Coordinates of C-alpha atoms in Angstrom, one line a residue:
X27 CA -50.5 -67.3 0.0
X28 CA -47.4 -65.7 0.3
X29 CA -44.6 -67.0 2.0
X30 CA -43.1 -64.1 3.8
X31 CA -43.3 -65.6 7.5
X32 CA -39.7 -65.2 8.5
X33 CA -40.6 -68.1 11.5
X34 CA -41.6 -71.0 8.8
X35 CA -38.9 -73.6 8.1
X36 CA -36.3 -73.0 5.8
X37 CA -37.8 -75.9 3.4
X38 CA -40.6 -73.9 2.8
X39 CA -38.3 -70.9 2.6
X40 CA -39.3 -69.3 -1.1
X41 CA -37.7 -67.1 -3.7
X42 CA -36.1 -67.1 -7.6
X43 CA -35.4 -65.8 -8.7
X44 CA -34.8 -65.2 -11.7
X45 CA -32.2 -65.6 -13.8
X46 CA -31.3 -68.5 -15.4
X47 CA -31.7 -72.4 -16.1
X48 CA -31.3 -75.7 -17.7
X49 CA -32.2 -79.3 -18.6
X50 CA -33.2 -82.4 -16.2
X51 CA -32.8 -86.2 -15.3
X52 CA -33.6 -88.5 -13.2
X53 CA -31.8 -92.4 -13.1
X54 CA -28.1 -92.4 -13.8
X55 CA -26.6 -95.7 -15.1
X56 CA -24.3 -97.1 -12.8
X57 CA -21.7 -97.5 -15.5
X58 CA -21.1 -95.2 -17.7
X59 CA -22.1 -96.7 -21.4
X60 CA -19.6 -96.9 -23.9
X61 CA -21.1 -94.5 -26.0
X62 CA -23.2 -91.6 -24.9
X63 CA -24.3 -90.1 -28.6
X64 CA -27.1 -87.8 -26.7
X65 CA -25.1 -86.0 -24.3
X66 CA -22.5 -85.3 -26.9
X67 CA -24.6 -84.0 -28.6
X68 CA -25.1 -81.6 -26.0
X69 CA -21.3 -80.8 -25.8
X70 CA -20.3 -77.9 -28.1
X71 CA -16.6 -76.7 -28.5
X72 CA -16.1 -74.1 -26.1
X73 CA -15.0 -70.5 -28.6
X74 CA -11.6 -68.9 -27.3
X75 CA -12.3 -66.1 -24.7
X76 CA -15.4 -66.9 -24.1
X77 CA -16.1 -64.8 -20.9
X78 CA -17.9 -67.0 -18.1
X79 CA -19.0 -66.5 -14.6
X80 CA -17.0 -67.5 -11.6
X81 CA -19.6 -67.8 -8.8
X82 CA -19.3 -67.0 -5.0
X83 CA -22.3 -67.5 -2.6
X84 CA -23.2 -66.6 1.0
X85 CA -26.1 -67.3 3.4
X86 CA -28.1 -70.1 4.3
X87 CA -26.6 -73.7 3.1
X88 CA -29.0 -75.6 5.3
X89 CA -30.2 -78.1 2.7
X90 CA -27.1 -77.8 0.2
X91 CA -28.6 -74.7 -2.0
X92 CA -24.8 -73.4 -2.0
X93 CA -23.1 -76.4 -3.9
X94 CA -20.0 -75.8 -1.8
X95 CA -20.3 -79.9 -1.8
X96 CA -20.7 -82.6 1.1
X97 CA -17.5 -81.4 3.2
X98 CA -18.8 -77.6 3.3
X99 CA -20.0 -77.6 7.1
X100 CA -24.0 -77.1 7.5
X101 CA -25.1 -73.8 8.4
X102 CA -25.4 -70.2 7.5
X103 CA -21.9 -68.9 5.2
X104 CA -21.4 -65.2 5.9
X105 CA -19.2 -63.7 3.0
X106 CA -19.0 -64.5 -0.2
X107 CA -17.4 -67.7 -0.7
X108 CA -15.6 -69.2 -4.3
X109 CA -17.7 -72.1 -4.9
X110 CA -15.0 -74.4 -6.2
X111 CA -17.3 -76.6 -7.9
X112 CA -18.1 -74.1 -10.5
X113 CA -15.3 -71.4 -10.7
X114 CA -11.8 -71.9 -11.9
X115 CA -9.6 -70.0 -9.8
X116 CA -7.2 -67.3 -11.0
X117 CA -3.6 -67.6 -11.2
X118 CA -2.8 -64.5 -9.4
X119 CA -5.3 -65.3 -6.6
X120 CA -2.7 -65.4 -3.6
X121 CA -4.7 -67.1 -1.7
X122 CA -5.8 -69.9 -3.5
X123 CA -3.6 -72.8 -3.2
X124 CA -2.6 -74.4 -6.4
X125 CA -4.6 -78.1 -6.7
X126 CA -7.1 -76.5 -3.9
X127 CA -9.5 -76.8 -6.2
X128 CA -11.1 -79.5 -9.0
X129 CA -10.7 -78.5 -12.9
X130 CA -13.7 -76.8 -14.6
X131 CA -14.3 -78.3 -17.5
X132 CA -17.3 -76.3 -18.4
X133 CA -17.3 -72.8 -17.5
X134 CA -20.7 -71.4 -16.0
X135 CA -22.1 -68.9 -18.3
X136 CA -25.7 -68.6 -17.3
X137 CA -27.2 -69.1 -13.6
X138 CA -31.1 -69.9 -12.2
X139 CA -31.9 -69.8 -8.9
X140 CA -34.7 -71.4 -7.4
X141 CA -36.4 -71.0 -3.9
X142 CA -33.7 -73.5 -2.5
X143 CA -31.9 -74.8 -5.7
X144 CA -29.8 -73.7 -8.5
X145 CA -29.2 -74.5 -12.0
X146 CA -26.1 -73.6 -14.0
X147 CA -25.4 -73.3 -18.3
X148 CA -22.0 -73.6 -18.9
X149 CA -20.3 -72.5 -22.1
X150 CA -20.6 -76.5 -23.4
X151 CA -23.9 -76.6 -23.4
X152 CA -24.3 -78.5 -20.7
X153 CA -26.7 -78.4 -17.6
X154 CA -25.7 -78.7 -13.5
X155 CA -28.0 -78.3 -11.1
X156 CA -27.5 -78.2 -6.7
X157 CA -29.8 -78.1 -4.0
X158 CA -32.9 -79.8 -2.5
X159 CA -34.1 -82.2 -5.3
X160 CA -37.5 -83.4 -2.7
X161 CA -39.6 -82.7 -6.1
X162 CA -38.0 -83.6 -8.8
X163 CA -36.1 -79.7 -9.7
X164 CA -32.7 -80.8 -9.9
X165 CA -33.6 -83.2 -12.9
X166 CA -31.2 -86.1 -12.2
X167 CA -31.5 -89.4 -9.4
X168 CA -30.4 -88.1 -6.0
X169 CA -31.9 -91.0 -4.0
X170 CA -30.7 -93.5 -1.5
X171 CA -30.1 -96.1 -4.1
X172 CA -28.3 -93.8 -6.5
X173 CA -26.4 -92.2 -3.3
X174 CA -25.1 -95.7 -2.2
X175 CA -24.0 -96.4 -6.3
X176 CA -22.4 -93.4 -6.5
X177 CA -20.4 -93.8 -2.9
X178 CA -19.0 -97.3 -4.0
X179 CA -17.6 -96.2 -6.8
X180 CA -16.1 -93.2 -4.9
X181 CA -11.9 -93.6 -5.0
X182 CA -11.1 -91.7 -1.4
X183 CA -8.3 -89.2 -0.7
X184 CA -7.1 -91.0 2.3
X185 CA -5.0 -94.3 2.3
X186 CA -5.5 -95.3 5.6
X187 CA -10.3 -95.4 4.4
X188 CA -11.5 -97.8 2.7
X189 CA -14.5 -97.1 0.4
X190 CA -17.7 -97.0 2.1
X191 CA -21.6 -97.1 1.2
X192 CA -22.1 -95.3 4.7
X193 CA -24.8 -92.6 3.8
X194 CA -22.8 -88.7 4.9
X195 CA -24.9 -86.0 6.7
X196 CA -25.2 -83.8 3.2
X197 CA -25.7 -86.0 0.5
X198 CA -23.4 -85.1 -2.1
X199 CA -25.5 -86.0 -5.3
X200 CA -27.4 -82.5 -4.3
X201 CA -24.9 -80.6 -2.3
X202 CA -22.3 -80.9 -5.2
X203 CA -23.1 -79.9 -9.1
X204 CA -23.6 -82.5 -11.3
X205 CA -24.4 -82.7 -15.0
X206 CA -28.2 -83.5 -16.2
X207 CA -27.8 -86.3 -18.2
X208 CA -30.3 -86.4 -21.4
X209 CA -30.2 -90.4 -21.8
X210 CA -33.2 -89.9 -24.3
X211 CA -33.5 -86.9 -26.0
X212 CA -31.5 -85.2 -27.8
X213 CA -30.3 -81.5 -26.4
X214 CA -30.6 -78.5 -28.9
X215 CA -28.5 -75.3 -28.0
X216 CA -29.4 -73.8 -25.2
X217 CA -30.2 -69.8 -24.2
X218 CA -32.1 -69.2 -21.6
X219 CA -32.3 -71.1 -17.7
X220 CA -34.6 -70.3 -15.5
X221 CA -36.1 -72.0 -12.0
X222 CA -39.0 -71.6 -9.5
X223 CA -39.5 -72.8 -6.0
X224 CA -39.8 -77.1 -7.2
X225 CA -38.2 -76.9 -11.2
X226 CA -36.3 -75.8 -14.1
X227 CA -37.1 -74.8 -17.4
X228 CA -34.9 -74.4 -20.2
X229 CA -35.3 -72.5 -23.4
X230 CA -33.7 -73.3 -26.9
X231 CA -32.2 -71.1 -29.4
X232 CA -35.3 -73.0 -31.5
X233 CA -37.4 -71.5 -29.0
X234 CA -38.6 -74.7 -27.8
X235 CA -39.0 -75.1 -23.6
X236 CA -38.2 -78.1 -21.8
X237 CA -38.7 -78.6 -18.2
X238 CA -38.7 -80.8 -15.1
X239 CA -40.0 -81.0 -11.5
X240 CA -43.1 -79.3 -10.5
X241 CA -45.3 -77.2 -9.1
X242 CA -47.4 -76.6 -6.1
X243 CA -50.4 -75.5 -4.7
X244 CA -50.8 -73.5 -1.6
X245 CA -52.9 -76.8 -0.5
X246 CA -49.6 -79.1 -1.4
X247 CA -50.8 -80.4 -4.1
X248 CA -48.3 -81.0 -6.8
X249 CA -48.4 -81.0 -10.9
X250 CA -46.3 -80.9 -13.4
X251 CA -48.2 -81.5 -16.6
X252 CA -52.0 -82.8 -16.3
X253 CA -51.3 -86.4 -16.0
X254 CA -47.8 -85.9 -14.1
X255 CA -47.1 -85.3 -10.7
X256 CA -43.4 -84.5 -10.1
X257 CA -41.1 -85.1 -13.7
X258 CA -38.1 -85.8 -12.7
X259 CA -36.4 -85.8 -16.2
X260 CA -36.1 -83.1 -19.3
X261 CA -39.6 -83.2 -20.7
X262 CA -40.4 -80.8 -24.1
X263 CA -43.2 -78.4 -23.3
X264 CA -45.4 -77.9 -26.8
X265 CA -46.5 -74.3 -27.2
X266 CA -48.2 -73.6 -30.8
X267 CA -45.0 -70.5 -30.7
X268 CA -41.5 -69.7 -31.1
X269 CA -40.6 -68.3 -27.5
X270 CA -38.2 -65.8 -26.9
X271 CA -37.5 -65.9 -23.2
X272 CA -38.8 -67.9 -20.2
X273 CA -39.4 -67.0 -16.2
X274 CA -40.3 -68.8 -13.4
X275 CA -41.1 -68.2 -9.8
X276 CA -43.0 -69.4 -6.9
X277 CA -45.0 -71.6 -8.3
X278 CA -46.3 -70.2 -11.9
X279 CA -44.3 -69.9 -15.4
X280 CA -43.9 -66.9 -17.9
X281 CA -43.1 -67.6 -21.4
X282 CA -43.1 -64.4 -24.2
X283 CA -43.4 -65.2 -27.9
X284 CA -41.4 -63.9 -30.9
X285 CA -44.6 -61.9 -31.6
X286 CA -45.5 -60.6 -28.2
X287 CA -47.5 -62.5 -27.0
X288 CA -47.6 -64.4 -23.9
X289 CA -48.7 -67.8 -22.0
X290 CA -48.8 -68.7 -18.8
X291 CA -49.0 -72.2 -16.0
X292 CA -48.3 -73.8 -12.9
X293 CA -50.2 -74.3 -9.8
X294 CA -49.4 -71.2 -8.0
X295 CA -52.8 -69.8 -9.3
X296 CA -55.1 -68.7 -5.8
X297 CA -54.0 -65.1 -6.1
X298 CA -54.5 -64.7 -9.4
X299 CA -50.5 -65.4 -10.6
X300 CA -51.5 -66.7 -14.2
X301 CA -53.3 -63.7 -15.1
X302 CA -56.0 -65.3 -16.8
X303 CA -59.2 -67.0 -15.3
X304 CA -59.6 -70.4 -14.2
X305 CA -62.7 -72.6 -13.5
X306 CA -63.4 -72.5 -10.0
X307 CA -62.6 -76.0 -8.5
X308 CA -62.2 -79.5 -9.4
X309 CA -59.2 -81.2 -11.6
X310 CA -60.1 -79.2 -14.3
X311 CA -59.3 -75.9 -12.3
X312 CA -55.6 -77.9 -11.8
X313 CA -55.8 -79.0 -15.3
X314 CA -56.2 -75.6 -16.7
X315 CA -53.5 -74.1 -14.4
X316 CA -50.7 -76.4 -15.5
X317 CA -51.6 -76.2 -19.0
X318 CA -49.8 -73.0 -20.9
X319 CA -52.7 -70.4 -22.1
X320 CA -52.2 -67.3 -23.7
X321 CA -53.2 -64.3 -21.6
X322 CA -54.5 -60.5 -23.1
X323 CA -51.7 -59.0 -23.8
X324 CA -49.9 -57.7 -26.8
X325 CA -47.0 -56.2 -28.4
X326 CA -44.8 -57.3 -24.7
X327 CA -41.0 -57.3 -25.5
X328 CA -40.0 -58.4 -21.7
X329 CA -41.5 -60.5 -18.7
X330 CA -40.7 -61.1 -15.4
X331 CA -42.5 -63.4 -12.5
X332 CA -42.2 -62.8 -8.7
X333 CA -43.0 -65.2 -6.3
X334 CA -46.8 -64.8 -6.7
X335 CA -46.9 -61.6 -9.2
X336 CA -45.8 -61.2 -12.6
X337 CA -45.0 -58.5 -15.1
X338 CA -44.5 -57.9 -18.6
X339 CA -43.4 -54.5 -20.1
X340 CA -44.8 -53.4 -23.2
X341 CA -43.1 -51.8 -26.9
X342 CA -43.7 -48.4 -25.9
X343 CA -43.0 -48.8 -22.0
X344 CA -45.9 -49.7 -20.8
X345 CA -46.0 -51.9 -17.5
X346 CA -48.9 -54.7 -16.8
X347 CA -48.6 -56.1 -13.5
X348 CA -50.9 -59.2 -12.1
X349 CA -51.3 -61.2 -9.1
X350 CA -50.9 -61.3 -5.1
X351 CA -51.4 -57.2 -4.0
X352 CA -51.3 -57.8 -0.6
X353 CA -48.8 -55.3 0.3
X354 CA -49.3 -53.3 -3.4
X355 CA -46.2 -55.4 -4.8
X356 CA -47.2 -55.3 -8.2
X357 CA -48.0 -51.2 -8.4
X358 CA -50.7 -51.6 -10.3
X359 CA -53.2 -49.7 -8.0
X360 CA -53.1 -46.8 -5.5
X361 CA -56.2 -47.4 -3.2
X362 CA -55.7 -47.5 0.2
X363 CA -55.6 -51.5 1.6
X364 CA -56.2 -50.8 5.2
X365 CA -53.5 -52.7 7.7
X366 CA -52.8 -55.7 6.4
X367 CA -53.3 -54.8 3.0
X368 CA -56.8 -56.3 2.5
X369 CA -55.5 -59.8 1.0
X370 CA -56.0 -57.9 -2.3
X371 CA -54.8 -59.7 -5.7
X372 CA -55.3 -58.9 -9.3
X373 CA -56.5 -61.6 -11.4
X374 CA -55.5 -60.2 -14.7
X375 CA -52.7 -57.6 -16.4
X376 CA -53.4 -54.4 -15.1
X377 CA -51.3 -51.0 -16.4
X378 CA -48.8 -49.8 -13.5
X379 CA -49.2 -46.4 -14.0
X380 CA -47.2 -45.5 -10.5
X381 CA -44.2 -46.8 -12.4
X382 CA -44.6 -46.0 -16.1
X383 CA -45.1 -42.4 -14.4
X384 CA -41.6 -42.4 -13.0
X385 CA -40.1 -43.1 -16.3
X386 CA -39.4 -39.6 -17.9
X387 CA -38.2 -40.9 -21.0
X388 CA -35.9 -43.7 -19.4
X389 CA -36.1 -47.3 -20.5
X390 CA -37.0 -50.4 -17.9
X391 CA -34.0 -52.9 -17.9
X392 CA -35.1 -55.2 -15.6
X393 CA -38.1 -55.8 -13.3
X394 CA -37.8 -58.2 -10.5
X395 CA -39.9 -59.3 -7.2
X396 CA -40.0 -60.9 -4.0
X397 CA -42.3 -62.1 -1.4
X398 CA -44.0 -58.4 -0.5
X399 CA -42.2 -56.0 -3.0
X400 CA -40.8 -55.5 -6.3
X401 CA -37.8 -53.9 -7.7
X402 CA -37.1 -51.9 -10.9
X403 CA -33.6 -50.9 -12.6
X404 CA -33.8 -48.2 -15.4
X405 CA -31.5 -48.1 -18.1
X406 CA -29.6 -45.4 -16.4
X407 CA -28.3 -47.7 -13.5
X408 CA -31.1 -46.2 -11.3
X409 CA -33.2 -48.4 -9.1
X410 CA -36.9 -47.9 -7.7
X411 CA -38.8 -50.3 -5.0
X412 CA -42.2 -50.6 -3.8
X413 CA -44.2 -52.4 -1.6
X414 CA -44.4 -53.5 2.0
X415 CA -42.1 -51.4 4.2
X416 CA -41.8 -52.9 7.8
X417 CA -39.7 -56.0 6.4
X418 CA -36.9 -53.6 4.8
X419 CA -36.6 -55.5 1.6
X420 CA -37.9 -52.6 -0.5
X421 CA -35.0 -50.8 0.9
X422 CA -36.8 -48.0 1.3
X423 CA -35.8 -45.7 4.5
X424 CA -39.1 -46.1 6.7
X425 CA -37.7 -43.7 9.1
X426 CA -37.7 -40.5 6.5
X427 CA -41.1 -42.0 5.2
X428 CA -42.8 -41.8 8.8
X429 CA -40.8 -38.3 9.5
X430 CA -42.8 -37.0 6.3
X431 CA -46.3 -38.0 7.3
X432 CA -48.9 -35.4 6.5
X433 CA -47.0 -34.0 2.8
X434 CA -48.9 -34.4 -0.3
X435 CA -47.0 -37.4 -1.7
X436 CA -46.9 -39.4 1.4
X437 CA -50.8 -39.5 1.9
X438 CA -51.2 -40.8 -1.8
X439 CA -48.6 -43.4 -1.6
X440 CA -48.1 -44.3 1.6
X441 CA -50.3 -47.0 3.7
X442 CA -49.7 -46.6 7.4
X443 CA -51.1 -48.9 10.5
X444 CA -53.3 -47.3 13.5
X445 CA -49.9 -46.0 15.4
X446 CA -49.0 -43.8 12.3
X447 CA -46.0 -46.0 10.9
X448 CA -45.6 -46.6 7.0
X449 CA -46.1 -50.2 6.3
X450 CA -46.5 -50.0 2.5
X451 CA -45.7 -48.0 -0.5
X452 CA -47.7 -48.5 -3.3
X453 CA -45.6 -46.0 -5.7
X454 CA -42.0 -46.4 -6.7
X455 CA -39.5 -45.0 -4.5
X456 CA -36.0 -44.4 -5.9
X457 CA -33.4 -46.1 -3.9
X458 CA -30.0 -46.1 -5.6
X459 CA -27.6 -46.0 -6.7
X460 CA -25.7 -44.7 -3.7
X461 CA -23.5 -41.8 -5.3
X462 CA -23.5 -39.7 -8.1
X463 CA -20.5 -41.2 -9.9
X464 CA -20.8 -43.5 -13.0
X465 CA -19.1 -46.1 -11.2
X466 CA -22.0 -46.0 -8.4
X467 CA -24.7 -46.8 -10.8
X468 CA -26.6 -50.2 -10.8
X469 CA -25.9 -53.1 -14.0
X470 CA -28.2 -55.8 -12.3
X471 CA -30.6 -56.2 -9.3
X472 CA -32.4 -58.9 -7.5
X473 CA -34.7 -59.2 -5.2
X474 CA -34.8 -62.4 -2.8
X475 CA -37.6 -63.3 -0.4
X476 CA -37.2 -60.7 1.9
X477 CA -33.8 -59.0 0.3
X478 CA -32.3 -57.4 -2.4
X479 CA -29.0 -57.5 -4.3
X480 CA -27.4 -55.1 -6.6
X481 CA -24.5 -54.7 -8.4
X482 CA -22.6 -51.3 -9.2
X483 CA -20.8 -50.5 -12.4
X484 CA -17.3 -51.1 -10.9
X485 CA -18.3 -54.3 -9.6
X486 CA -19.1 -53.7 -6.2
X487 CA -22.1 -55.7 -4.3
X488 CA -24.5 -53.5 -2.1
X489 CA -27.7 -55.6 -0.3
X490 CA -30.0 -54.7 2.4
X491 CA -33.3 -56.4 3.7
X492 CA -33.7 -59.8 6.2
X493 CA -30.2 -60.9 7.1
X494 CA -31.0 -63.5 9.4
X495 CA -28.9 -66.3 7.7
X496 CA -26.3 -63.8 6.3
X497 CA -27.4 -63.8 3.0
X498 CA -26.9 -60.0 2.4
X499 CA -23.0 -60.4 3.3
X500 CA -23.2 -58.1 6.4
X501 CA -22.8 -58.7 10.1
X502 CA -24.5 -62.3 11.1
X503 CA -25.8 -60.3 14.4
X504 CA -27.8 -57.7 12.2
X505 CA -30.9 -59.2 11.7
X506 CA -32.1 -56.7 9.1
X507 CA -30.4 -54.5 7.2
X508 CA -32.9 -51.5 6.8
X509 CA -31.2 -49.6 3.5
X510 CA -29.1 -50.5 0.7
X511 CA -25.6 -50.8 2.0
X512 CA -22.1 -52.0 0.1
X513 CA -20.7 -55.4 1.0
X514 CA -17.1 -54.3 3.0
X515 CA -14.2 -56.0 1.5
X516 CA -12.1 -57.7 4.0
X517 CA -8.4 -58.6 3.8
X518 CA -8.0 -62.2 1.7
X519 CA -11.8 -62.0 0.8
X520 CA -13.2 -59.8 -2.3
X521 CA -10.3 -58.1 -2.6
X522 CA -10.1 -57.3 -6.5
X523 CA -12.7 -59.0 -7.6
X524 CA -15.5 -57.1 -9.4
X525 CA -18.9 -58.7 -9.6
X526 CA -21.2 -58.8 -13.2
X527 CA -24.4 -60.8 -11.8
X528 CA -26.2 -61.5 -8.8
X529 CA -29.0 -64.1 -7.8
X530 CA -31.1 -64.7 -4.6
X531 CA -32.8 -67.5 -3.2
X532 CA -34.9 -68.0 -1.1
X533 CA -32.4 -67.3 2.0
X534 CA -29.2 -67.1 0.3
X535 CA -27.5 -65.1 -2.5
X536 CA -25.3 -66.2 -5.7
X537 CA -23.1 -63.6 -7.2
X538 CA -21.1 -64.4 -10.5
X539 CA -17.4 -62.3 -11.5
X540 CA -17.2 -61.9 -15.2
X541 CA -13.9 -64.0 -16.6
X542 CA -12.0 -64.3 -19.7
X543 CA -9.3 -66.0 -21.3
X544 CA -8.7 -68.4 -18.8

């Protein structure tokens, strides 16, 4: 069931995407122990220069997703704001204030976000993770008892307070990172972070996964393992494999091998997101889903989930798509859907011809998708889209689509309702980068629920699709932001800062500026 209705509550708000992620826990001590020999193990010496991420955010911070911490007011943020949690300011930043801003011990070098949390690797191998913790995904003990613990032993700012167990309107143990603690394991090295709608999974340079929260089913039931519900701290997942890389979305997991093979769980399973067949009903159907299997495929050297589709890229380009086709989101086939796209999904890895097609030698970089449509950016900073039209987050200029009804390409591709208006495209549709320059071409893209994100070569952000809670950085009173469209700097905001990475959630957007040396 897709998630795309732009009226549901923001709790139920969906998106990862993709790109990073980390370790879990759930009780804290209330004193800290005078020796902690797991979590320094975690700890590694941090090498000289090691370049790190210094995150800004914008769009819906509702339920905390932001981490811009308990005093941040509630509500949509419409540029992109320093989160001063995570990013150590720059000396020549006029208009940071010196001591504005806590120190940063660990420097974020790696960043998942989830459909309304985040999780953070920093260049110590440790974990921090932000957001709504309802089931478990942040990994650590947000609740009322831990909250009233950790406001007691709060020191405030102000002389004329007195320390109080008074619960706040955000609660800071989620609207403010904090480390995973590991009281009984202990952490190898960490590469990889990733995060779905409900957890977090983490990778090892050992290729082992460990994980924690859970996952759901489009009937609200939730699993994490067979015999666990919600695991609220870092549990080892055993696959038979070395893995190479891990992603998550929605509600269903994606994790490659070191020789190409790849294995797949979680709950989010009715539309056929595993890519493998299931029994039909019972516990063993929810058994089954939230165990990992090996699907049939071969020889894959990348993977990449969507909300409720998946991909995975083959050693000679190929493209195998699986899962919700409502709106022809994973470009695997080109038959007409009718409407409201016939409620079609593929139950196992089908070739995406449309897009292996488009290729002409060029090599897929990264693959990407959200509720209704998927994006695609080639190795020579060129991006494509397809999917459904009518909620802009392809991108894809509907107007010059519908203006070209009745030419050859447009009847194959091109799935219009009874009026004559283009609702879907089923074949990639090239749409940036903006200019011919190398500066204009794209070095990372992401697509949110219902937007996208890219980022140029010089550093410069361009977004376009649902803008309701200003998550693509444009005007709050532009609802929707039809085509791809750069992020103005403003006087005292963005000016010289040139952005590496971007992330979206489900309704907001994380974008991380490359640092070194300091």
């Amino acid at each position: 069931m897709m998630d795309g209705d732009r009226t549901s509550p923001r709790r139920s708000s969906r998106k990862r995407s993709i790109i990073y992620a980390d370790p879990a826990n759930a009780s804290r001590p209330s004193k800290k122990p005078k020796t902690q020999p797991h979590q320094q193990a975690a700890q590694d010496e941090e090498p000289a220069n090691t370049p790190y991420l210094r995150i800004y955010c914008l769009g819906s911070n509702d339920n905390a997703e932001l981490g811009l911490g308990p005093n941040h007011r509630v509500g949509d943020v419409r540029v992109p704001t320093l989160n001063p949690f995570l990013s150590c300011p720059s000396p020549s930043e006029k208009s940071l204030k010196k001591g504005s801003f806590p120190t940063i011990k660990n420097k974020v070098v790696q960043l998942a976000v989830g459909g309304m949390h985040c999780a953070a690797l920093t260049s110590t191998n440790e974990i921090l993770t932000w957001g709504v913790n309802d089931n478990g995904a942040l990994g650590r003990d947000t609740s009322s008892a831990r909250l009233e613990e950790h406001l007691k032993n709060l020191t405030l700012h102000d002389d004329n307070s007195s320390t109080t167990s008074s619960e706040p309107d955000i609660n800071p143990l989620e609207s403010t990172p904090h480390p995973v603690p590991f009281p009984n394991i202990n952490p190898p090295k960490w590469t990889q972070i990733t995060a779905c709608d409900s957890a977090t999974f983490l990778l090892s340079t050992t290729g082992q996964i460990y994980g924690w929260g859970c996952t759901r089913s489009s009937q609200g039931v939730s699993l994490f393992t067979p015999q666990t519900a919600i695991q609220r701290t870092p549990l080892p997942i055993p696959l038979p494999e070395h893995i190479t890389k891990i992603s998550a979305r929605g509600n269903h997991i994606l994790a490659l091998t070191k020789t190409g093979q790849v294995y797949t769980w979680g709950l989010g399973s009715e539309q056929g997101q595993l890519g493998r067949r299931l029994p039909q009903r019972g516990n063993s159907l929810l058994s089954c889903a939230v165990t990992p299997r090996k699907i049939k495929l071969k020889n894959i050297i990348d993977i990449a989930a969507g909300p409720d589709h998946s991909f995975a890229v083959g050693e000679n380009g190929e493209v195998w798509a699986w899962g919700l086709d409502n709106y022809a989101q994973t470009g695997a086939l080109t038959s007409n859907r009718g409407e409201d796209g016939g409620g079609l999904f593929i139950s196992t890895p089908t070739r995406v011809t449309n897009l292996e097609g488009i290729l002409n030698g060029r090599r897929i970089k990264y693959l990407t998708g959200g509720n209704s449509h998927s994006l695609c950016l080639l190795d020579d900073g060129s991006v494509y889209s397809w999917g459904r039209l009518d909620s802009f987050a392809t991108g894809v200029d509907i107007d010059t689509l519908t203006a070209q009804k009745g030419q050859k390409w447009e009847e194959d591709f091109v799935v219009r309702d009874g009026r004559g208006r283009a609702r879907i495209v089923t074949c990639p549709v090239r749409i940036l980068p903006l200019g011919e320059g190398e500066n204009d071409k794209i070095r990372w893209v992401e697509a949110g629920a219902e937007h996208g994100v890219a980022v140029t070569v010089d550093g410069r952000v361009v977004t376009w699709g649902f803008n309701a809670s200003c998550q693509t950085g444009h005007r709050g009173e532009e609802e929707e932001i039809k085509t791809p469209r750069v992020v103005g700097v403003r006087k005292g905001c963005l000016e010289g800062v040139r952005f590496k990475w971007t992330g979206a959630g489900g309704h907001f957007t994380v974008l991380g500026e490359e640092v070194v040396g300091l």
